[in-house]
Coordinates of C-alpha atoms in Angstrom, one line a residue:
M1490 CA -94.9 -109.3 -51.5
R1491 CA -91.7 -107.8 -52.8
E1492 CA -90.7 -111.5 -53.6
R1493 CA -93.9 -112.2 -55.4
I1494 CA -93.7 -108.8 -57.8
A1495 CA -90.0 -109.7 -58.6
K1496 CA -90.8 -113.2 -59.6
R1497 CA -93.7 -112.2 -61.9
I1498 CA -91.7 -108.8 -63.0
W1499 CA -91.7 -110.1 -66.8
L1500 CA -95.0 -110.7 -66.8
I1501 CA -96.1 -107.3 -65.3
A1502 CA -93.9 -105.2 -67.5
P1503 CA -95.6 -106.0 -70.7
A1504 CA -99.0 -106.3 -69.4
L1505 CA -98.8 -102.8 -68.5
I1506 CA -97.5 -102.0 -71.3
A1507 CA -99.7 -103.4 -73.8
L1508 CA -103.2 -104.1 -72.3
P1509 CA -104.3 -100.3 -71.2
A1510 CA -103.7 -99.3 -74.9
L1511 CA -104.5 -102.5 -76.6
F1512 CA -108.5 -101.6 -77.4
P1513 CA -107.7 -97.9 -78.6
T1514 CA -104.8 -98.8 -80.6
I1515 CA -106.8 -101.5 -82.5
L1516 CA -109.5 -99.2 -83.1
S1517 CA -107.2 -96.3 -84.2
A1518 CA -105.3 -98.5 -86.7
Y1519 CA -108.7 -100.0 -88.0
K1520 CA -110.1 -96.6 -88.8
S1521 CA -106.4 -95.2 -90.3
T1522 CA -106.9 -98.1 -92.9
F1523 CA -109.6 -96.1 -94.3
A1524 CA -107.4 -93.0 -95.5
T1525 CA -107.2 -92.3 -98.7
F1526 CA -103.6 -92.1 -100.6
G1527 CA -101.6 -88.9 -100.6
R1528 CA -99.1 -87.6 -103.2
D1529 CA -96.3 -89.8 -102.7
Q1530 CA -98.4 -93.1 -102.1
G1531 CA -100.4 -92.2 -105.6
I1532 CA -97.0 -91.5 -107.5
Y1533 CA -95.8 -95.2 -106.4
Q1534 CA -99.2 -96.6 -107.4
W1535 CA -99.2 -95.0 -111.0
V1536 CA -95.4 -96.2 -111.2
A1537 CA -96.5 -99.8 -110.4
W1538 CA -99.2 -99.7 -112.9
A1539 CA -97.2 -98.1 -115.5
I1540 CA -94.5 -101.1 -115.2
T1541 CA -97.2 -103.7 -115.4
H1542 CA -98.1 -102.0 -118.7
G1543 CA -95.0 -102.3 -120.1
E1544 CA -93.1 -99.0 -119.2
R1545 CA -89.5 -99.2 -118.0
A1546 CA -88.4 -97.5 -114.9
W1547 CA -85.9 -94.6 -115.2
V1548 CA -86.4 -94.8 -119.0
D1549 CA -89.9 -94.2 -120.0
F1550 CA -90.5 -91.9 -116.6
R1551 CA -87.8 -90.3 -114.5
E1552 CA -88.7 -91.0 -111.1
I1553 CA -86.2 -90.0 -108.1
N1554 CA -86.4 -93.0 -105.9
G1555 CA -84.9 -96.5 -105.6
P1556 CA -87.0 -99.7 -106.7
L1557 CA -87.9 -101.0 -103.4
I1558 CA -91.1 -98.7 -102.9
Y1559 CA -92.3 -99.8 -107.0
F1560 CA -91.9 -103.3 -105.7
I1561 CA -94.1 -103.0 -102.7
H1562 CA -96.6 -101.5 -104.7
L1563 CA -96.4 -103.8 -107.7
A1564 CA -96.7 -106.8 -105.2
M1565 CA -99.8 -105.4 -104.0
M1566 CA -101.7 -104.2 -107.5
P1567 CA -102.9 -108.0 -107.9
I1568 CA -104.3 -108.2 -103.9
A1569 CA -105.6 -104.5 -103.7
R1570 CA -106.7 -104.3 -107.3
G1571 CA -106.9 -100.3 -106.7
D1572 CA -108.4 -100.5 -103.3
E1573 CA -106.6 -97.9 -101.4
H1574 CA -108.2 -99.5 -98.2
V1575 CA -106.5 -102.9 -98.6
F1576 CA -103.1 -101.4 -99.1
R1577 CA -103.7 -99.3 -95.8
V1578 CA -104.6 -102.8 -94.1
F1579 CA -101.5 -104.3 -95.5
D1580 CA -99.4 -101.5 -94.2
V1581 CA -100.7 -101.7 -90.6
V1582 CA -100.7 -105.3 -90.1
T1583 CA -97.2 -105.3 -91.3
F1584 CA -96.2 -102.9 -88.7
A1585 CA -98.0 -104.7 -86.2
L1586 CA -96.2 -108.3 -87.3
V1587 CA -92.8 -106.2 -87.0
G1588 CA -93.8 -104.9 -83.6
A1589 CA -94.6 -108.3 -82.3
L1590 CA -91.3 -109.7 -83.6
V1591 CA -89.5 -106.9 -82.0
G1592 CA -91.2 -107.6 -78.8
A1593 CA -90.5 -111.3 -78.8
A1594 CA -86.9 -110.5 -79.1
L1595 CA -86.4 -108.1 -76.5
P1596 CA -86.5 -110.1 -73.1
G1597 CA -83.1 -111.9 -74.7
L1598 CA -81.4 -108.8 -73.2
G1599 CA -82.1 -109.6 -70.1
A1600 CA -81.1 -113.1 -70.6
R1601 CA -84.6 -114.2 -70.2
K1602 CA -86.3 -117.0 -72.0
T1603 CA -89.9 -116.2 -71.9
R1604 CA -92.5 -118.9 -70.5
G1605 CA -96.2 -119.1 -70.2
H1606 CA -98.2 -116.0 -70.8
E1607 CA -95.0 -113.9 -71.3
R1608 CA -94.5 -115.8 -74.7
W1609 CA -97.9 -113.6 -76.2
L1610 CA -97.4 -110.6 -73.9
W1611 CA -94.2 -109.5 -74.8
P1612 CA -95.0 -109.4 -78.7
L1613 CA -98.2 -108.0 -77.8
A1614 CA -96.5 -105.5 -76.1
G1615 CA -94.1 -104.7 -78.9
A1616 CA -97.0 -104.5 -81.7
V1617 CA -99.1 -102.3 -79.6
V1618 CA -96.2 -99.8 -78.9
L1619 CA -95.2 -99.7 -82.4
V1620 CA -98.1 -99.6 -84.0
A1621 CA -99.6 -96.6 -81.5
Q1622 CA -96.5 -94.6 -82.1
Y1623 CA -97.2 -95.1 -86.0
Q1624 CA -100.6 -93.7 -85.5
T1625 CA -99.1 -90.5 -84.4
Y1626 CA -98.6 -89.7 -88.1
S1627 CA -101.0 -88.3 -90.5
W1628 CA -102.5 -90.1 -93.1
W1629 CA -100.2 -88.3 -95.4
D1630 CA -97.3 -89.7 -93.7
C1631 CA -98.1 -93.3 -93.5
A1632 CA -97.4 -96.0 -95.9
Q1633 CA -94.2 -94.1 -97.1
R1634 CA -90.8 -94.9 -98.1
E1635 CA -89.3 -94.2 -95.1
S1636 CA -92.1 -96.2 -92.8
F1637 CA -91.4 -99.4 -94.9
Y1638 CA -87.6 -98.8 -94.5
A1639 CA -88.3 -98.9 -90.8
M1640 CA -90.1 -102.1 -90.9
F1641 CA -87.6 -103.7 -92.7
Q1642 CA -84.6 -102.5 -90.4
L1643 CA -86.6 -103.0 -87.0
A1644 CA -87.2 -106.7 -88.3
G1645 CA -83.5 -107.1 -89.4
I1646 CA -82.2 -106.0 -85.8
A1647 CA -84.8 -108.1 -84.2
C1648 CA -83.8 -111.1 -86.1
Q1649 CA -80.0 -110.0 -85.2
L1650 CA -80.6 -109.7 -81.5
I1651 CA -82.5 -113.2 -81.3
A1652 CA -79.2 -114.5 -82.9
Q1653 CA -77.0 -113.0 -80.7
H1654 CA -78.7 -113.5 -77.4
R1655 CA -78.5 -117.3 -77.8
S1656 CA -76.3 -118.6 -75.1
A1657 CA -74.1 -121.0 -77.3
P1658 CA -72.3 -119.5 -80.4
H1659 CA -73.4 -122.6 -82.5
A1660 CA -77.1 -123.0 -81.2
R1661 CA -79.7 -124.4 -83.3
G1662 CA -81.2 -121.9 -85.7
T1663 CA -78.7 -118.7 -85.1
S1664 CA -77.4 -119.0 -88.8
A1665 CA -81.2 -119.0 -89.9
W1666 CA -81.9 -115.6 -87.7
L1667 CA -78.6 -114.1 -88.8
I1668 CA -79.5 -114.9 -92.6
L1669 CA -82.8 -113.2 -92.1
A1670 CA -81.2 -110.2 -90.2
G1671 CA -79.0 -109.5 -93.1
L1672 CA -81.7 -110.3 -95.7
F1673 CA -84.3 -108.0 -94.1
G1674 CA -81.4 -105.2 -93.5
A1675 CA -80.4 -105.1 -97.2
F1676 CA -84.0 -104.4 -98.6
P1677 CA -83.6 -100.3 -97.7
W1678 CA -80.5 -100.3 -99.8
F1679 CA -83.1 -100.6 -102.9
G1680 CA -84.8 -97.6 -101.1
K1681 CA -81.8 -95.2 -100.7
P1682 CA -78.4 -96.2 -101.1
T1683 CA -77.6 -94.0 -98.0
M1684 CA -79.3 -97.1 -96.1
I1685 CA -76.2 -99.1 -96.4
A1686 CA -74.6 -96.9 -93.8
F1687 CA -77.1 -98.6 -91.1
T1688 CA -76.3 -102.1 -92.3
V1689 CA -72.4 -101.3 -91.8
A1690 CA -73.5 -100.4 -88.1
Q1691 CA -75.4 -103.9 -87.6
V1692 CA -72.2 -105.6 -88.6
V1693 CA -70.3 -103.4 -86.1
V1694 CA -72.6 -104.6 -83.3
L1695 CA -71.7 -108.1 -84.5
A1696 CA -68.5 -107.5 -84.3
L1697 CA -68.4 -106.0 -80.8
D1698 CA -70.5 -109.0 -79.6
G1699 CA -68.8 -111.6 -77.2
H1700 CA -67.4 -115.1 -78.3
G1701 CA -64.2 -115.8 -80.2
L1702 CA -62.8 -114.0 -83.3
G1703 CA -63.8 -117.2 -85.4
T1704 CA -67.1 -117.1 -84.2
R1705 CA -67.7 -113.4 -85.0
R1706 CA -66.5 -113.8 -88.5
R1707 CA -68.6 -116.6 -89.0
R1708 CA -71.6 -114.5 -87.9
I1709 CA -70.6 -111.8 -90.0
G1710 CA -70.4 -113.8 -92.8
T1711 CA -73.6 -115.6 -92.4
F1712 CA -75.2 -112.0 -91.6
L1713 CA -73.5 -110.8 -95.2
L1714 CA -75.2 -114.0 -96.9
G1715 CA -78.5 -112.7 -96.0
C1716 CA -77.7 -109.4 -97.3
A1717 CA -76.2 -110.9 -100.8
I1718 CA -79.5 -112.8 -101.2
T1719 CA -81.5 -109.8 -101.1
C1720 CA -78.9 -108.0 -103.6
I1721 CA -79.2 -111.1 -106.0
A1722 CA -83.0 -111.2 -105.9
L1723 CA -84.0 -107.2 -105.9
G1724 CA -80.9 -106.4 -108.3
A1725 CA -82.5 -109.0 -110.9
A1726 CA -86.0 -107.8 -110.2
S1727 CA -84.7 -104.3 -110.9
F1728 CA -83.3 -105.1 -114.4
A1729 CA -86.4 -106.8 -115.0
I1730 CA -88.6 -103.7 -114.5
G1731 CA -86.0 -101.1 -115.9
D1732 CA -82.7 -99.5 -116.3
P1733 CA -81.3 -99.5 -112.5
L1734 CA -77.9 -98.1 -113.6
R1735 CA -79.8 -95.2 -115.1
G1736 CA -82.0 -94.7 -112.1
L1737 CA -78.5 -95.1 -109.7
A1738 CA -77.3 -92.0 -111.8
I1739 CA -80.1 -90.0 -111.3
L1740 CA -80.0 -90.8 -107.5
V1741 CA -76.1 -90.2 -107.4
T1742 CA -75.6 -86.8 -110.0
D1743 CA -79.2 -85.4 -110.4
V1744 CA -80.5 -85.7 -107.1
P1745 CA -77.6 -83.9 -105.2
R1746 CA -77.2 -81.2 -107.5
E1747 CA -80.9 -80.5 -109.0
Y1748 CA -83.0 -81.5 -105.8
R1749 CA -81.1 -80.9 -102.5
F1750 CA -81.6 -77.2 -103.1
I1751 CA -85.5 -77.3 -103.6
W1752 CA -86.2 -78.8 -99.9
A1753 CA -83.2 -77.2 -98.0
R1754 CA -83.9 -76.0 -94.9
S1755 CA -82.1 -74.7 -91.7
F1756 CA -81.7 -76.6 -88.7
L1757 CA -84.2 -74.3 -86.8
E1758 CA -86.5 -74.7 -89.6
L1759 CA -86.4 -78.6 -89.5
Y1760 CA -87.0 -78.4 -85.9
R1761 CA -90.0 -76.1 -86.3
E1762 CA -91.6 -77.1 -89.4
W1763 CA -94.8 -79.6 -90.0
G1764 CA -95.3 -80.0 -86.1
N1765 CA -92.1 -81.6 -85.3
P1766 CA -91.0 -80.5 -82.2
P1767 CA -93.1 -82.8 -80.1
R1768 CA -92.0 -85.8 -82.0
L1769 CA -88.4 -84.7 -82.0
N1770 CA -88.5 -83.7 -78.4
L1771 CA -89.3 -87.7 -77.8
V1772 CA -86.7 -88.3 -80.2
F1773 CA -84.0 -86.7 -78.0
A1774 CA -85.1 -88.1 -75.0
G1775 CA -85.0 -91.5 -76.5
L1776 CA -81.2 -90.5 -77.2
F1777 CA -80.8 -89.7 -73.6
V1778 CA -82.1 -93.2 -72.5
G1779 CA -80.5 -95.1 -75.3
V1780 CA -77.2 -93.9 -73.9
I1781 CA -78.2 -95.3 -70.7
V1782 CA -79.5 -98.6 -72.0
A1783 CA -76.4 -99.1 -73.6
C1784 CA -74.2 -98.9 -71.0
L1785 CA -76.4 -101.2 -68.9
S1786 CA -76.9 -103.6 -71.5
P1787 CA -74.9 -106.2 -73.4
R1788 CA -73.6 -104.8 -76.6
R1789 CA -76.0 -106.6 -78.8
A1790 CA -78.7 -104.0 -77.4
L1791 CA -76.8 -101.4 -79.5
G1792 CA -78.7 -102.4 -82.6
F1793 CA -81.9 -100.5 -82.0
V1794 CA -79.9 -97.6 -80.3
A1795 CA -77.6 -97.5 -83.5
L1796 CA -81.2 -97.0 -85.6
L1797 CA -82.3 -94.2 -83.5
A1798 CA -79.0 -92.5 -84.0
F1799 CA -79.0 -93.1 -87.5
G1800 CA -82.6 -91.9 -87.9
V1801 CA -82.0 -88.7 -86.0
G1802 CA -78.8 -88.2 -88.4
T1803 CA -80.6 -88.7 -91.6
F1804 CA -83.8 -86.3 -90.8
F1805 CA -81.1 -83.5 -90.0
L1806 CA -78.5 -84.5 -93.0
Q1807 CA -81.8 -84.6 -95.7
R1808 CA -82.7 -81.0 -94.5
K1809 CA -86.4 -81.3 -95.7
G1810 CA -88.1 -81.6 -92.3
F1811 CA -91.0 -83.9 -93.6
P1812 CA -92.5 -85.7 -90.7
Y1813 CA -92.3 -89.0 -92.3
H1814 CA -88.5 -88.7 -92.4
L1815 CA -88.7 -89.4 -88.7
H1816 CA -90.1 -92.9 -89.0
Q1817 CA -87.2 -94.8 -88.3
A1818 CA -86.1 -92.4 -85.3
S1819 CA -89.5 -92.2 -83.7
A1820 CA -90.2 -96.1 -84.0
A1821 CA -86.6 -96.8 -82.2
T1822 CA -87.2 -94.2 -79.6
H1823 CA -90.3 -96.1 -78.4
V1824 CA -88.1 -99.7 -78.7
V1825 CA -85.3 -98.0 -76.8
F1826 CA -87.8 -97.0 -74.2
V1827 CA -89.2 -100.6 -73.8
M1828 CA -85.5 -101.6 -73.7
G1829 CA -85.4 -99.6 -70.7
V1830 CA -88.2 -101.4 -69.1
V1831 CA -86.1 -104.7 -69.9
V1832 CA -83.0 -103.5 -68.2
A1833 CA -84.9 -102.5 -65.1
A1834 CA -86.7 -106.0 -65.1
R1835 CA -83.6 -107.7 -65.4
R1836 CA -82.2 -106.1 -62.3
A1837 CA -85.8 -106.1 -60.5
R1838 CA -85.8 -110.2 -60.8
A1839 CA -82.9 -110.2 -58.1
G1840 CA -85.0 -108.3 -55.8
R1841 CA -83.7 -104.9 -55.9
P1842 CA -86.5 -102.4 -55.0
A1843 CA -85.2 -99.2 -56.9
W1844 CA -85.2 -101.0 -59.9
M1845 CA -88.4 -103.0 -59.3
A1846 CA -90.1 -99.6 -59.0
A1847 CA -88.2 -98.1 -62.1
C1848 CA -89.5 -101.2 -63.9
I1849 CA -93.2 -100.9 -63.0
L1850 CA -93.1 -96.9 -63.2
G1851 CA -91.4 -97.1 -66.7
A1852 CA -94.0 -99.9 -68.1
A1853 CA -96.9 -98.0 -67.0
L1854 CA -95.8 -94.5 -68.3
I1855 CA -95.0 -96.1 -71.5
G1856 CA -98.5 -97.7 -71.4
Y1857 CA -99.8 -94.4 -71.0
R1858 CA -98.1 -92.7 -73.8
V1859 CA -99.3 -95.3 -76.2
F1860 CA -102.9 -95.2 -75.0
D1861 CA -102.5 -91.3 -75.4
D1862 CA -101.1 -91.6 -79.0
S1863 CA -103.9 -93.6 -79.9
I1864 CA -106.9 -91.8 -78.5
S1865 CA -105.4 -88.4 -79.8
S1866 CA -104.6 -89.7 -83.3
S1867 CA -106.1 -88.1 -86.3
A1868 CA -107.6 -91.3 -87.2
M1869 CA -109.3 -91.8 -83.9
T1870 CA -110.9 -88.6 -84.2
S1871 CA -112.1 -88.7 -87.7
D1872 CA -115.2 -90.6 -89.5
W1873 CA -113.0 -92.0 -92.3
D1874 CA -114.4 -95.3 -91.2
D1875 CA -118.0 -94.1 -91.6
L1876 CA -117.3 -92.2 -94.8
G1877 CA -115.5 -94.7 -96.6
S1878 CA -117.2 -97.9 -95.2
T1879 CA -117.2 -99.3 -98.8
R1880 CA -115.0 -98.7 -101.9
H1881 CA -118.1 -97.1 -103.6
K1882 CA -117.9 -94.6 -100.8
R1883 CA -114.3 -94.0 -100.9
E1884 CA -115.1 -92.7 -104.5
S1885 CA -117.9 -90.1 -103.4
D1886 CA -116.9 -86.3 -102.9
A1887 CA -118.2 -86.2 -99.1
Y1888 CA -115.3 -89.0 -98.6
L1889 CA -112.6 -87.1 -100.3
A1890 CA -113.4 -84.0 -98.8
A1891 CA -112.2 -85.2 -95.5
F1892 CA -108.6 -85.1 -96.9
R1893 CA -107.8 -81.8 -98.0
W1894 CA -104.1 -81.0 -98.1
G1895 CA -102.9 -77.9 -99.3
D1896 CA -101.6 -78.3 -103.0
F1897 CA -103.2 -81.9 -103.2
Y1898 CA -106.3 -82.1 -104.8
A1899 CA -107.6 -85.6 -104.2
R1900 CA -111.2 -85.2 -105.7
D1901 CA -109.8 -83.1 -108.7
L1902 CA -107.5 -85.7 -109.5
R1903 CA -110.1 -88.5 -109.5
H1904 CA -112.6 -86.4 -111.9
A1905 CA -109.9 -85.3 -114.4
G1906 CA -108.6 -88.8 -114.6
A1907 CA -112.1 -90.1 -115.4
Y1908 CA -112.3 -87.2 -118.0
I1909 CA -109.4 -88.1 -119.8
A1910 CA -109.9 -91.9 -119.7
A1911 CA -113.4 -91.1 -121.5
N1912 CA -111.8 -88.7 -123.9
T1913 CA -108.6 -90.5 -125.0
G1914 CA -107.7 -93.8 -126.7
A1915 CA -106.5 -96.5 -124.3
D1916 CA -103.1 -96.4 -126.2
E1917 CA -102.9 -92.5 -126.3
R1918 CA -100.3 -91.0 -123.8
V1919 CA -100.9 -87.7 -121.6
Q1920 CA -98.3 -85.1 -121.1
L1921 CA -98.3 -84.1 -117.2
Y1922 CA -97.4 -80.5 -116.0
G1923 CA -97.4 -80.5 -112.2
M1924 CA -96.6 -83.0 -109.7
D1925 CA -99.3 -85.7 -109.2
P1926 CA -98.8 -88.6 -111.9
Y1927 CA -101.5 -90.1 -109.7
L1928 CA -103.8 -88.5 -112.1
L1929 CA -102.4 -90.6 -114.9
Y1930 CA -103.4 -93.7 -112.7
F1931 CA -106.9 -92.8 -112.7
A1932 CA -106.9 -92.1 -116.3
Q1933 CA -105.1 -95.4 -116.6
R1934 CA -102.8 -93.5 -119.3
K1935 CA -99.0 -93.6 -119.8
S1936 CA -97.0 -90.6 -119.6
A1937 CA -96.0 -88.8 -123.1
S1938 CA -92.5 -88.1 -121.9
P1939 CA -90.2 -89.0 -119.3
F1940 CA -90.9 -85.8 -117.1
I1941 CA -93.4 -86.6 -114.6
Y1942 CA -92.8 -83.7 -112.1
G1943 CA -93.0 -80.1 -113.2
F1944 CA -89.8 -79.1 -110.9
E1945 CA -87.8 -80.8 -113.5
L1946 CA -88.8 -78.3 -116.0
N1947 CA -89.3 -75.2 -113.9
L1948 CA -86.0 -75.5 -111.6
D1949 CA -86.7 -71.9 -110.0
A1950 CA -87.1 -73.4 -106.9
A1951 CA -83.8 -75.2 -107.0
M1952 CA -82.1 -72.0 -108.2
I1953 CA -83.3 -69.8 -105.4
G1954 CA -82.6 -72.6 -102.6
G1955 CA -83.6 -72.4 -99.0
N1956 CA -82.5 -71.2 -95.8
G1957 CA -80.3 -74.6 -95.6
A1958 CA -78.6 -74.3 -98.8
R1959 CA -78.6 -72.0 -101.9
P1960 CA -76.7 -72.9 -105.0
D1961 CA -73.4 -70.9 -106.1
A1962 CA -72.9 -69.5 -109.7
E1963 CA -71.7 -73.0 -111.0
D1964 CA -74.8 -74.7 -109.6
V1965 CA -77.0 -72.1 -111.2
A1966 CA -75.5 -72.7 -114.6
W1967 CA -75.8 -76.3 -114.1
L1968 CA -79.3 -76.0 -113.4
R1969 CA -80.3 -73.5 -116.3
A1970 CA -78.4 -76.1 -118.7
T1971 CA -80.5 -78.9 -117.2
A1972 CA -83.6 -77.3 -117.6
S1973 CA -83.1 -76.5 -121.2
A1974 CA -82.1 -80.1 -122.0
H1975 CA -85.0 -81.3 -120.1
E1976 CA -87.3 -79.0 -122.6
D1977 CA -85.7 -80.2 -125.4
E1978 CA -86.4 -83.6 -124.8
L1979 CA -89.9 -82.9 -123.8
M1980 CA -90.2 -81.1 -127.1
R1981 CA -88.6 -84.2 -129.2
D1982 CA -91.2 -86.5 -127.4
V1983 CA -94.3 -84.3 -127.9
E1984 CA -93.5 -83.7 -131.7
S1985 CA -92.6 -87.2 -132.6
R1986 CA -95.5 -88.9 -130.5
P1987 CA -98.3 -86.0 -129.8
P1988 CA -100.0 -86.9 -126.6
G1989 CA -103.8 -87.6 -126.7
A1990 CA -104.0 -84.7 -124.1
F1991 CA -102.0 -82.3 -121.9
A1992 CA -102.8 -82.0 -118.0
L1993 CA -101.8 -79.2 -116.2
I1994 CA -102.3 -78.7 -112.5
D1995 CA -102.5 -75.4 -111.0
H1996 CA -100.8 -74.4 -107.5
M1997 CA -98.1 -77.0 -107.4
P1998 CA -95.0 -76.9 -105.1
F1999 CA -92.3 -75.1 -106.4
M2000 CA -94.0 -73.7 -109.3
Y2001 CA -94.6 -70.0 -108.0
A2002 CA -97.3 -68.9 -110.8
D2003 CA -100.9 -69.0 -109.9
S2004 CA -101.6 -70.5 -113.3
S2005 CA -99.8 -73.9 -114.6
E2006 CA -100.5 -72.3 -118.1
L2007 CA -98.4 -69.6 -117.4
D2008 CA -95.7 -71.5 -115.9
L2009 CA -95.4 -73.7 -118.8
R2010 CA -95.5 -70.7 -121.2
F2011 CA -92.7 -69.0 -119.4
H2012 CA -90.5 -72.1 -118.5
C2013 CA -91.2 -74.5 -121.8
P2014 CA -92.2 -71.9 -124.4
R2015 CA -92.0 -74.1 -127.2
V2016 CA -94.2 -76.9 -125.6
Y2017 CA -96.5 -74.1 -124.7
D2018 CA -96.5 -73.0 -128.5
F2019 CA -97.0 -76.6 -129.6
M2020 CA -99.8 -77.2 -127.1
T2021 CA -101.9 -74.0 -128.0
S2022 CA -101.4 -74.6 -131.7
R2023 CA -102.9 -78.0 -131.8
Y2024 CA -104.8 -78.3 -128.4
S2025 CA -107.8 -76.5 -127.0
R2026 CA -108.6 -76.0 -123.3
A2027 CA -111.4 -78.9 -123.0
A2028 CA -112.1 -79.1 -119.4
R2029 CA -111.6 -77.6 -116.0
F2030 CA -111.9 -79.7 -112.8
G2031 CA -111.0 -77.5 -109.9
H2032 CA -107.4 -77.1 -110.1
I2033 CA -106.5 -79.2 -113.0
V2034 CA -107.0 -78.0 -116.6
I2035 CA -107.1 -80.6 -119.4
W2036 CA -106.3 -79.7 -123.3
L2037 CA -107.5 -81.9 -125.9
P2038 CA -106.8 -81.8 -129.7
K2039 CA -108.8 -79.4 -131.1
D2040 CA -110.6 -81.6 -133.6
R2041 CA -112.2 -83.0 -130.5
V2042 CA -113.4 -80.2 -128.8
A2043 CA -116.5 -78.5 -129.8
S2044 CA -116.4 -75.3 -127.4
P2045 CA -113.0 -74.5 -125.4
A2046 CA -113.4 -74.5 -121.5
P2047 CA -112.8 -71.0 -120.1

């Protein structure tokens, strides 16, 4: 009996992981695709629209991210055509495909060439595990920058692992897999430059692998060739859509000085905030398992362990505490758990009963964990698929009411956008004061100035700081000067090219006044005077106030 189980352990393990959770994972993932966009996804949706209508990134609008997320939304625009459901489907399916690639790569850690049903069970197990853990995040935290970074990095490590576990250094296809590994690994560089640090870790893993020095050099060179291909392609695309050197300057100079104080939390707050404790506790357990796996596995196993450590490190170094900053760490944690099953299966194959029991128990526990992740996810317990079963229904107030989120007003944004579209010319621009340029997407209008975020004009939050970091006198002086320079630039823009409308959003993050009008009056008095002298309050949609030129307003709104 023991011999029969040992012989089939490579079939039993992925079946225990994947099959019990398969249906709830599919159902949860399906329901999650009917979620609307949140603030960040909406920002990039407008950015992509603006670029397709002639605006230049980092020139005509100041956005504080690299171009990777712009490219993703640009690629999806002709496919989704504004349908958020289609974009969500793309997001989940891509994560499933990456999970299948990871699952296909893992048996190689046990020097195992899959055969028969193993060939589809291991990819299925990888897809189920990664999609199920993805479902533990809310609709707000999915389809985020960090989730796409995680996908590219996981795919890169999987390709690298496939190349490394081939028995012969010059095995057929090794170079192609290494090129793919470098190609995928370099994509996140164009999201956040700090992602280069993880690629360095990938090179170290290649250097630590077996084979002779010459072979290691060739493999590293092939990997870097893949990186170079991505850099050339995305670098050229970046210059095509804007001024990436200006964007890099914003990321390197402005972001560290202007934004790091806004979100700065203490380490204890990072742990406590946003429901992070359960996820972080699991990640810490993953680090412990990762150390054991690294000690019992070939050195090529270090790639996923390194991603886990990198994800934890970047989460705490960013000091923001947002759950979506844990995508890399949580995905890598689940992969490391499956790697532990592979390590046990490798030893169980030799007929060792303790390892056999560890393999079966570990696989069963992972299967239970991903089953529980799916059935308890916010998507599974929602009725989003019913409320938003058609594109028309996804515009209804009943559907949008299901996605209430603090200071984000999905319904108000759509109604205000439609009003602006109906009361301004197609070639007129709109000046936003708030934090949701998604409004401009619904209005199909460009920004009247580069400033699409209120916290670039009101820097109070940065000057106050958080428990994790507070500005000193020199920083405060720089922040005041920056705010003044931004107001000067905004004033020049609205005077030289008066906008067709002003859109002010109340109760925005980092803007402490209850009224956005009062906030604008205090922080940009000249712009406020310009607005009130030439425009009238035309309409209010919940938390959003629209000001139109006085000659277009019959009776001002309250």
